[in-house]
Coordinates of C-alpha atoms in Angstrom, one line a residue:
X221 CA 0.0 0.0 0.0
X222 CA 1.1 3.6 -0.7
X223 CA 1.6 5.9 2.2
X224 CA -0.2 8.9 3.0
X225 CA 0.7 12.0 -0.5
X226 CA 2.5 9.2 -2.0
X227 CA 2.2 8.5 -5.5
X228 CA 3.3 6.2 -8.6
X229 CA 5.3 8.3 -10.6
X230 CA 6.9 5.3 -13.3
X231 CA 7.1 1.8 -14.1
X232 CA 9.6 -0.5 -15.4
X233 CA 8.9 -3.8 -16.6
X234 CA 11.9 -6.1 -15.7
X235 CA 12.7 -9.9 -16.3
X236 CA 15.8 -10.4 -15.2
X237 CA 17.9 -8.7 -12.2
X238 CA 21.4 -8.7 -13.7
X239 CA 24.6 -7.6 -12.3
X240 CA 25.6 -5.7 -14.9
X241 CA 22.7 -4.1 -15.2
X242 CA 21.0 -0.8 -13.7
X243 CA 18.3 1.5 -12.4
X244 CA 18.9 5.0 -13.6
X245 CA 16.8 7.5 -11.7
X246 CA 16.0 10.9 -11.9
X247 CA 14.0 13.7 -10.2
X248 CA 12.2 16.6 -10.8
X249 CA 15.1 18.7 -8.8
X250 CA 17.8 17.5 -11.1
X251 CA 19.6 14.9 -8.4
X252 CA 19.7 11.7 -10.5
X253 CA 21.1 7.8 -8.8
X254 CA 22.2 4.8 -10.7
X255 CA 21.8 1.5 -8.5
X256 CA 22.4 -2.3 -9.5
X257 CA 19.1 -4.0 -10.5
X258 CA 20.3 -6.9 -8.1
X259 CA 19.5 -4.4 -4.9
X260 CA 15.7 -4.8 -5.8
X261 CA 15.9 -9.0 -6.6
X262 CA 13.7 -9.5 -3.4
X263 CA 10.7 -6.8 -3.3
X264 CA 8.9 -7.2 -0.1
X265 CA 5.3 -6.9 -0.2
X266 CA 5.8 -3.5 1.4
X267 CA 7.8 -2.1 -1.3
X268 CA 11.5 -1.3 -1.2
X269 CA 13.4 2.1 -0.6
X270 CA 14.5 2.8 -3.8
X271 CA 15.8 6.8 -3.5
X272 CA 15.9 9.1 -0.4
X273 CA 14.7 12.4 -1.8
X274 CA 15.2 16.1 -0.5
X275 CA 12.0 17.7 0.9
X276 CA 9.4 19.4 -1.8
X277 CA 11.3 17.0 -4.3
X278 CA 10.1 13.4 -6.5
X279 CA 11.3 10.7 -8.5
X280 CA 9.5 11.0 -11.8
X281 CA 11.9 9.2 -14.6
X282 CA 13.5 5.8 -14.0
X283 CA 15.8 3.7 -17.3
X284 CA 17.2 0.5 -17.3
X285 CA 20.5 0.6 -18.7
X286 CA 23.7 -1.6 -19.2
X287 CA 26.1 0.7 -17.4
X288 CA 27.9 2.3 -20.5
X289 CA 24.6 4.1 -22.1
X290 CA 24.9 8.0 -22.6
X291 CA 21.8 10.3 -21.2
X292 CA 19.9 13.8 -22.0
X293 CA 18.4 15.5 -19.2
X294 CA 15.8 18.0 -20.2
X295 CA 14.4 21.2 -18.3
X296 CA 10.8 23.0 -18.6
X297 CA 13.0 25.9 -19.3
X298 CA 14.4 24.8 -21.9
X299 CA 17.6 23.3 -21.1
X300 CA 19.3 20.2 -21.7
X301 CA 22.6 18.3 -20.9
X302 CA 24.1 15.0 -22.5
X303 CA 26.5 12.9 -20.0
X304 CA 28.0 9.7 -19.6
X305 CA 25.8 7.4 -16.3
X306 CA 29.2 6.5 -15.2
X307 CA 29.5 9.9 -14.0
X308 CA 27.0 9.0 -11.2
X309 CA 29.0 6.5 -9.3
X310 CA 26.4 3.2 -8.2
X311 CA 24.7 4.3 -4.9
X312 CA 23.1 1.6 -2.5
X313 CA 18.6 2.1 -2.3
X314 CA 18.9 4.3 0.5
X315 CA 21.5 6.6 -0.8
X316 CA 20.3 10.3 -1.9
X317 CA 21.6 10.9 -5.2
X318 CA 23.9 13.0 -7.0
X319 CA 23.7 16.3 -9.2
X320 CA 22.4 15.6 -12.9
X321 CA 21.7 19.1 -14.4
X322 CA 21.9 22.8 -12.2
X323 CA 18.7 24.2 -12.7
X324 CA 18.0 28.3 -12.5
X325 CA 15.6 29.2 -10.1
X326 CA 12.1 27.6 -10.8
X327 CA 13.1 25.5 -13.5
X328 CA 12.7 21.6 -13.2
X329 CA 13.5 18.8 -14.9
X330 CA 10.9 17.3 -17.4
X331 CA 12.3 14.5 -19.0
X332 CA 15.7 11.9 -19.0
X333 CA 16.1 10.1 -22.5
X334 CA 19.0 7.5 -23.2
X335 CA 21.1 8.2 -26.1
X336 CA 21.0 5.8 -29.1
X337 CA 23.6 5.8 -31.8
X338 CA 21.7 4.5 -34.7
X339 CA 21.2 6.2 -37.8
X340 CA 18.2 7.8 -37.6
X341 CA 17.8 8.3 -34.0
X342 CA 16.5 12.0 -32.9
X343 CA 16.1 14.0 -29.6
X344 CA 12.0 15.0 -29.7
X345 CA 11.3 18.1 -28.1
X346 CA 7.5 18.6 -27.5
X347 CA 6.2 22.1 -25.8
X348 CA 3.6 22.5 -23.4
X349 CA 1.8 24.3 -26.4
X350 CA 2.0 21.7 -29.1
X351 CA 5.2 22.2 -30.8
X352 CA 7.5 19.6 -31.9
X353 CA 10.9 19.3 -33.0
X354 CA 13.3 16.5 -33.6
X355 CA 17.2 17.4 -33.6
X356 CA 20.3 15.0 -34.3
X357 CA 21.8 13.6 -31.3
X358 CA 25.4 15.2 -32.3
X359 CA 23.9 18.3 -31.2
X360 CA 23.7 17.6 -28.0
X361 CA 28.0 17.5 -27.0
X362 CA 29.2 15.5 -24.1
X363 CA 29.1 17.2 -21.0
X364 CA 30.6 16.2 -17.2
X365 CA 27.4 16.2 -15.0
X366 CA 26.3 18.3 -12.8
X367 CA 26.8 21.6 -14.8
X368 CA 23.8 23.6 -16.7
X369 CA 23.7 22.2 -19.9
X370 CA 23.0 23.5 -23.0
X371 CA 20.0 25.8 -25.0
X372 CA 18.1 23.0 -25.9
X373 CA 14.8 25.0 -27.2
X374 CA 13.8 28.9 -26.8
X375 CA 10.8 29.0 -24.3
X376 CA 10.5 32.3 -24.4
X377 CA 9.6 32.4 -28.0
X378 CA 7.6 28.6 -28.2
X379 CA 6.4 28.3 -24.5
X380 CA 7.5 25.8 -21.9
X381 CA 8.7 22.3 -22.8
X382 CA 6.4 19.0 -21.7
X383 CA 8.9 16.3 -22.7
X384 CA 11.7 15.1 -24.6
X385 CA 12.4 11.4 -25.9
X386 CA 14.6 9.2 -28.3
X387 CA 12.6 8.5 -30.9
X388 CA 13.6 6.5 -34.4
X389 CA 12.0 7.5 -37.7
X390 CA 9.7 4.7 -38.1
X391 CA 8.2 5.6 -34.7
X392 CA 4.9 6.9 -33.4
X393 CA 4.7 9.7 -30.8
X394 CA 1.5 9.8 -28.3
X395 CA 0.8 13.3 -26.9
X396 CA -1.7 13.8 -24.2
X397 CA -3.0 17.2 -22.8
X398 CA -4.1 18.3 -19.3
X399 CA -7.8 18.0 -20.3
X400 CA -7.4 14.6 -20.9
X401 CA -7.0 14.8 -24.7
X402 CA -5.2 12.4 -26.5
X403 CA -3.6 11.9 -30.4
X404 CA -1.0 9.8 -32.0
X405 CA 1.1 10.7 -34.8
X406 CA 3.7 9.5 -37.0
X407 CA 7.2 10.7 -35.9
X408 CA 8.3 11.3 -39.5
X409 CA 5.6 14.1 -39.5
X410 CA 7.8 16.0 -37.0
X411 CA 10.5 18.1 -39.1
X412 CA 14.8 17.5 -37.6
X413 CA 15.3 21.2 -37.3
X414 CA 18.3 22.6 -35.3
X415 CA 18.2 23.5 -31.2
X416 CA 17.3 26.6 -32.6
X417 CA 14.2 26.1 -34.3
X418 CA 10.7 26.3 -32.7
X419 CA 9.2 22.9 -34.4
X420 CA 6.2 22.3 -36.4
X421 CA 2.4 22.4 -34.8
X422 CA 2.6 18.5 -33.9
X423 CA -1.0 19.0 -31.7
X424 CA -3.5 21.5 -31.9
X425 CA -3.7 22.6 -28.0
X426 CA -7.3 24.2 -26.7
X427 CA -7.3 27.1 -24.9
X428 CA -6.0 27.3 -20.9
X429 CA -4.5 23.5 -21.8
X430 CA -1.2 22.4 -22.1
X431 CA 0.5 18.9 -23.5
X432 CA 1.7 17.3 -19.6
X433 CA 3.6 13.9 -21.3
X434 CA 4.7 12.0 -24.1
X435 CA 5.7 8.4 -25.2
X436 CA 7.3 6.6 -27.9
X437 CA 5.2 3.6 -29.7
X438 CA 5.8 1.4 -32.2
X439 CA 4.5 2.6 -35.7
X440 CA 0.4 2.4 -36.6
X441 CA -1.1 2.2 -39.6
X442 CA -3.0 5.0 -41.1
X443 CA -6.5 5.2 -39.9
X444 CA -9.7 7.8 -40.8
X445 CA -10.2 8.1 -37.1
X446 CA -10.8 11.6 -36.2
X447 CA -9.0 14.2 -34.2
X448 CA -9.6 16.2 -31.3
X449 CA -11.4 19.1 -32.9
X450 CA -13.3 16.7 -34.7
X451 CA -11.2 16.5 -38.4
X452 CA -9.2 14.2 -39.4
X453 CA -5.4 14.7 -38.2
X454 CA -3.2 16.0 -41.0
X455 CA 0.2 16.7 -41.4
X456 CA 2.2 18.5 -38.7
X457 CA 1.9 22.7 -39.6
X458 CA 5.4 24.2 -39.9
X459 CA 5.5 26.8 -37.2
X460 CA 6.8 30.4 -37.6
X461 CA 10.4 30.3 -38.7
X462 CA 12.7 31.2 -35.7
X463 CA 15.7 32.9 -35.6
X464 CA 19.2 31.6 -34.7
X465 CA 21.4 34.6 -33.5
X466 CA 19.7 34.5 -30.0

């Protein structure tokens, strides 16, 4: 059972608990812990400990990974940084955590992708208002953890950022609103722009809403189903060019 204003915040499905395997975790603060998948073999009915987290903070994004992967940590404010996990040292369940990303006053984190080196993998970038972008992963460089990152998308110009997540071409991307709305679209109708481009309309957003998450699925055949306004969803709308000298 939970305890009193606790909450599920993500969900793994695991098979096997390997040594050489591990639970990457990361919270809304920016402190992020990397622990063996063998620490949670035997889950008491109860639960397990799995991260001891500062006050006013929560664990919202947890990866499985083989110990060598590479990771992007996003911010609502529009910030990003690409490191190496074996920059966070393994930490027992108890332990706190370490420092992923400095974030600026009243910025939090909002999403933790891990990197994939195939050809036509992409960093998505989704905004609270709608906006999508997908950018090559070579232009995010290689940071040591813990600093600020990189400009990853101009919020100021294209409103806050809901997500980000590693997506391949022949992917779909599910975005869902704050008032419950819901659509799925083909990845490939989401444009590889720069960090400094703004993104095409990927969902049309109502009034006093906002997209709150996103997810990778596999790819869907075409369908006359309709969309949220009650059309048919069509291509992604290219949205206002944006400059790149700021």
């Amino acid at each position: 059972p939970l305890e009193k204003d606790e909450k599920i915040t993500s969900m793994i499905r695991m098979s096997e608990f390997e040594e050489d395997s591990f639970l990457v975790m990361v919270t809304k603060q920016g402190v992020i812990k990397r622990t063996e998948t063998s620490s949670y073999r035997n889950v008491r009915k109860g639960g397990l400990i799995a991260i001891n987290l500062d006050e006013g903070d929560e664990l919202a994004w947890v990866r499985q990974t083989d110990g060598t992967s590479e990771l992007i940590v996003a911010t609502r404010g529009g910030m990003a940084i690409r490191f190496d996990e074996q920059d966070a040292r393994p930490l027992s369940r108890s332990a706190r955590g370490v420092r992923a990303i400095t974030l600026e006053e009243g910025d939090e984190v909002v999403g933790m992708a891990r990197v994939r080196k195939n050809g036509d993998a992409t960093v998505l970038t989704v905004s609270e208002s709608g906006l999508g972008r997908r950018t090559e992963v070579s232009q995010y460089r290689l940071q040591s953890r813990g600093g600020k990152g990189i400009r990853n998308y101009y919020v100021d110009r294209n409103g806050p950022v809901a997500g980000v997540k590693m997506v391949d071409g022949d992917d779909d991307v599910i975005l869902i609103t704050d008032d419950g709305v819901i659509i799925r679209i083909p990845v490939q109708e989401i444009t590889v722009q720069s960090r400094y481009g703004g993104g095409v309309r990927a969902m049309r957003v109502a009034e006093d809403s906002r997209v709150v998450t996103l997810a990778r699925a596999p790819k869907e055949e075409a369908s006359d189903e309709e969309g949220p306004d009650g059309e048919p969803d069509g291509p992604a709308e290219e949205a206002a060019p944006e400059e790149s000298g700021s």
